[in-house]
């Protein structure tokens, strides 16, 4: 009879521990990336009675396992671009400086004072490093964003799509090339446009193009720029240095207004409207030692009976730029957005996957450590090797189901009360036994 007391006590202990697990789940209902746990019960068998058939008497219950439930939590949208959430399997990898490597589902990342991407504990997010071309190197390290700059790129192509007014007359004054501080006289051309280009150091330069009608359906394009960093010295670009004088670009149009040929000095046979003359610009006074060759494209330009206009023009150079924003795509690629409009890939977030993730060791602060039971991690980029994708401006909420936890709490409470009844009933029976001698 005394054994029933110990059976009841085992029930009290087990259900009390189960209630602690439930309480921990409920307490963390709003913890980002938290994974609920479940107390698994097992019976205790300590006595076998002999006889024709074996009779076994249980001696109560015990908690045989507290299982972590790695089901997906709901993704919540945030305003922080470094808030990351995983949809699917996997863990973010964070490293303590001069310490161990941890794993977490909580993606509340931010920049520290040194420019590293860290979690709330100050541990650095790990990612595949990228080279200058934006290709993954395979090396895993910290994500460092401080001091990032976008290098300048020299312009080597200018594209212009113009409409030149077919109704214009040929200017009465001859073409007057620029001289020193003087640009061409306005009565020597029909229309002009300007575009900013960049040298190899990122210095901006205005380049002017003057269009002059020289015959029916034929125009000249004269390109002018300033080759002095200390003052103004306008010069015209010579597109054929092998001939006498400065040679401009010639544009010929068909009778229907379509561009038929672009050439320097002599027309093409057959006509080539997609020819791109090369301008050699000298920016040595800016400290740029090599001449800068720039191709000019006039493709799709027209000569219609409508006002002179720039339909479209662009160039492919840009100045240096400072970091103004950070983005992360679903593949975990961290990119910097710069003031010069460029986007540069910096790193790719790495995710870790475990065969037995439920055996990871919880160390608090939403962190896990690898254990013998979990096995070693398999690293991969988001969307590969069975790991999920990463979403920026998002956080994974706790996967605690409060309704389910309340039901378990009621069940644990009732089981606890029932085990108390076992103990009190056994106590009453022992009292009756003691009263036999009276």
mmCIF file with all atom_site columns, N, CA and C in Angstrom, residues 180 205-206 208 224-229 231-235 282-283 286:
data_model
loop_
_atom_site.group_PDB
_atom_site.id
_atom_site.type_symbol
_atom_site.label_atom_id
_atom_site.label_alt_id
_atom_site.label_comp_id
_atom_site.label_asym_id
_atom_site.label_entity_id
_atom_site.label_seq_id
_atom_site.pdbx_PDB_ins_code
_atom_site.Cartn_x
_atom_site.Cartn_y
_atom_site.Cartn_z
_atom_site.occupancy
_atom_site.B_iso_or_equiv
_atom_site.pdbx_formal_charge
_atom_site.auth_seq_id
_atom_site.auth_comp_id
_atom_site.auth_asym_id
_atom_site.auth_atom_id
_atom_site.pdbx_PDB_model_num
ATOM 1  N N  . UNK A 1 180 ? 38.675 78.666 -76.130 1.00 0.00 ? 180 UNK A N  1
ATOM 2  C CA . UNK A 1 180 ? 38.892 79.081 -74.749 1.00 0.00 ? 180 UNK A CA 1
ATOM 3  C C  . UNK A 1 180 ? 37.618 79.061 -73.946 1.00 0.00 ? 180 UNK A C  1
ATOM 4  N N  . UNK A 1 205 ? 31.824 65.707 -65.849 1.00 0.00 ? 205 UNK A N  1
ATOM 5  C CA . UNK A 1 205 ? 32.175 66.621 -66.929 1.00 0.00 ? 205 UNK A CA 1
ATOM 6  C C  . UNK A 1 205 ? 30.963 66.787 -67.843 1.00 0.00 ? 205 UNK A C  1
ATOM 7  N N  . UNK A 1 206 ? 30.663 68.033 -68.191 1.00 0.00 ? 206 UNK A N  1
ATOM 8  C CA . UNK A 1 206 ? 29.588 68.293 -69.142 1.00 0.00 ? 206 UNK A CA 1
ATOM 9  C C  . UNK A 1 206 ? 30.117 68.156 -70.565 1.00 0.00 ? 206 UNK A C  1
ATOM 10 N N  . UNK A 1 208 ? 28.876 68.712 -74.491 1.00 0.00 ? 208 UNK A N  1
ATOM 11 C CA . UNK A 1 208 ? 27.856 69.361 -75.311 1.00 0.00 ? 208 UNK A CA 1
ATOM 12 C C  . UNK A 1 208 ? 27.889 68.765 -76.715 1.00 0.00 ? 208 UNK A C  1
ATOM 13 N N  . UNK A 1 224 ? 31.677 68.962 -77.901 1.00 0.00 ? 224 UNK A N  1
ATOM 14 C CA . UNK A 1 224 ? 32.535 69.936 -77.240 1.00 0.00 ? 224 UNK A CA 1
ATOM 15 C C  . UNK A 1 224 ? 32.590 69.622 -75.745 1.00 0.00 ? 224 UNK A C  1
ATOM 16 N N  . UNK A 1 225 ? 33.769 69.789 -75.146 1.00 0.00 ? 225 UNK A N  1
ATOM 17 C CA . UNK A 1 225 ? 33.904 69.615 -73.696 1.00 0.00 ? 225 UNK A CA 1
ATOM 18 C C  . UNK A 1 225 ? 34.982 70.538 -73.174 1.00 0.00 ? 225 UNK A C  1
ATOM 19 N N  . UNK A 1 226 ? 35.078 70.663 -71.858 1.00 0.00 ? 226 UNK A N  1
ATOM 20 C CA . UNK A 1 226 ? 36.089 71.492 -71.204 1.00 0.00 ? 226 UNK A CA 1
ATOM 21 C C  . UNK A 1 226 ? 37.224 70.591 -70.739 1.00 0.00 ? 226 UNK A C  1
ATOM 22 N N  . UNK A 1 227 ? 38.431 70.829 -71.236 1.00 0.00 ? 227 UNK A N  1
ATOM 23 C CA . UNK A 1 227 ? 39.554 69.952 -70.897 1.00 0.00 ? 227 UNK A CA 1
ATOM 24 C C  . UNK A 1 227 ? 40.451 70.544 -69.812 1.00 0.00 ? 227 UNK A C  1
ATOM 25 N N  . UNK A 1 228 ? 39.972 71.579 -69.102 1.00 0.00 ? 228 UNK A N  1
ATOM 26 C CA . UNK A 1 228 ? 40.787 72.219 -68.065 1.00 0.00 ? 228 UNK A CA 1
ATOM 27 C C  . UNK A 1 228 ? 40.101 72.103 -66.708 1.00 0.00 ? 228 UNK A C  1
ATOM 28 N N  . UNK A 1 229 ? 40.872 71.701 -65.679 1.00 0.00 ? 229 UNK A N  1
ATOM 29 C CA . UNK A 1 229 ? 40.336 71.604 -64.329 1.00 0.00 ? 229 UNK A CA 1
ATOM 30 C C  . UNK A 1 229 ? 40.450 72.917 -63.586 1.00 0.00 ? 229 UNK A C  1
ATOM 31 N N  . UNK A 1 231 ? 40.221 76.070 -65.074 1.00 0.00 ? 231 UNK A N  1
ATOM 32 C CA . UNK A 1 231 ? 39.503 77.158 -65.724 1.00 0.00 ? 231 UNK A CA 1
ATOM 33 C C  . UNK A 1 231 ? 38.598 76.603 -66.795 1.00 0.00 ? 231 UNK A C  1
ATOM 34 N N  . UNK A 1 232 ? 38.333 77.429 -67.814 1.00 0.00 ? 232 UNK A N  1
ATOM 35 C CA . UNK A 1 232 ? 37.469 77.016 -68.907 1.00 0.00 ? 232 UNK A CA 1
ATOM 36 C C  . UNK A 1 232 ? 38.259 77.020 -70.195 1.00 0.00 ? 232 UNK A C  1
ATOM 37 N N  . UNK A 1 233 ? 38.322 75.885 -70.826 1.00 0.00 ? 233 UNK A N  1
ATOM 38 C CA . UNK A 1 233 ? 39.004 75.776 -72.120 1.00 0.00 ? 233 UNK A CA 1
ATOM 39 C C  . UNK A 1 233 ? 38.224 74.779 -72.970 1.00 0.00 ? 233 UNK A C  1
ATOM 40 N N  . UNK A 1 234 ? 37.208 75.312 -73.664 1.00 0.00 ? 234 UNK A N  1
ATOM 41 C CA . UNK A 1 234 ? 36.352 74.455 -74.471 1.00 0.00 ? 234 UNK A CA 1
ATOM 42 C C  . UNK A 1 234 ? 37.079 74.018 -75.729 1.00 0.00 ? 234 UNK A C  1
ATOM 43 N N  . UNK A 1 235 ? 37.015 72.726 -76.016 1.00 0.00 ? 235 UNK A N  1
ATOM 44 C CA . UNK A 1 235 ? 37.621 72.186 -77.230 1.00 0.00 ? 235 UNK A CA 1
ATOM 45 C C  . UNK A 1 235 ? 36.611 71.256 -77.903 1.00 0.00 ? 235 UNK A C  1
ATOM 46 N N  . UNK A 1 282 ? 40.410 64.189 -73.168 1.00 0.00 ? 282 UNK A N  1
ATOM 47 C CA . UNK A 1 282 ? 41.623 64.327 -72.369 1.00 0.00 ? 282 UNK A CA 1
ATOM 48 C C  . UNK A 1 282 ? 41.301 65.056 -71.061 1.00 0.00 ? 282 UNK A C  1
ATOM 49 N N  . UNK A 1 283 ? 41.444 64.327 -69.932 1.00 0.00 ? 283 UNK A N  1
ATOM 50 C CA . UNK A 1 283 ? 41.197 64.923 -68.622 1.00 0.00 ? 283 UNK A CA 1
ATOM 51 C C  . UNK A 1 283 ? 42.468 64.900 -67.776 1.00 0.00 ? 283 UNK A C  1
ATOM 52 N N  . UNK A 1 286 ? 42.816 66.965 -64.633 1.00 0.00 ? 286 UNK A N  1
ATOM 53 C CA . UNK A 1 286 ? 42.098 66.458 -63.459 1.00 0.00 ? 286 UNK A CA 1
ATOM 54 C C  . UNK A 1 286 ? 42.891 65.334 -62.769 1.00 0.00 ? 286 UNK A C  1
#
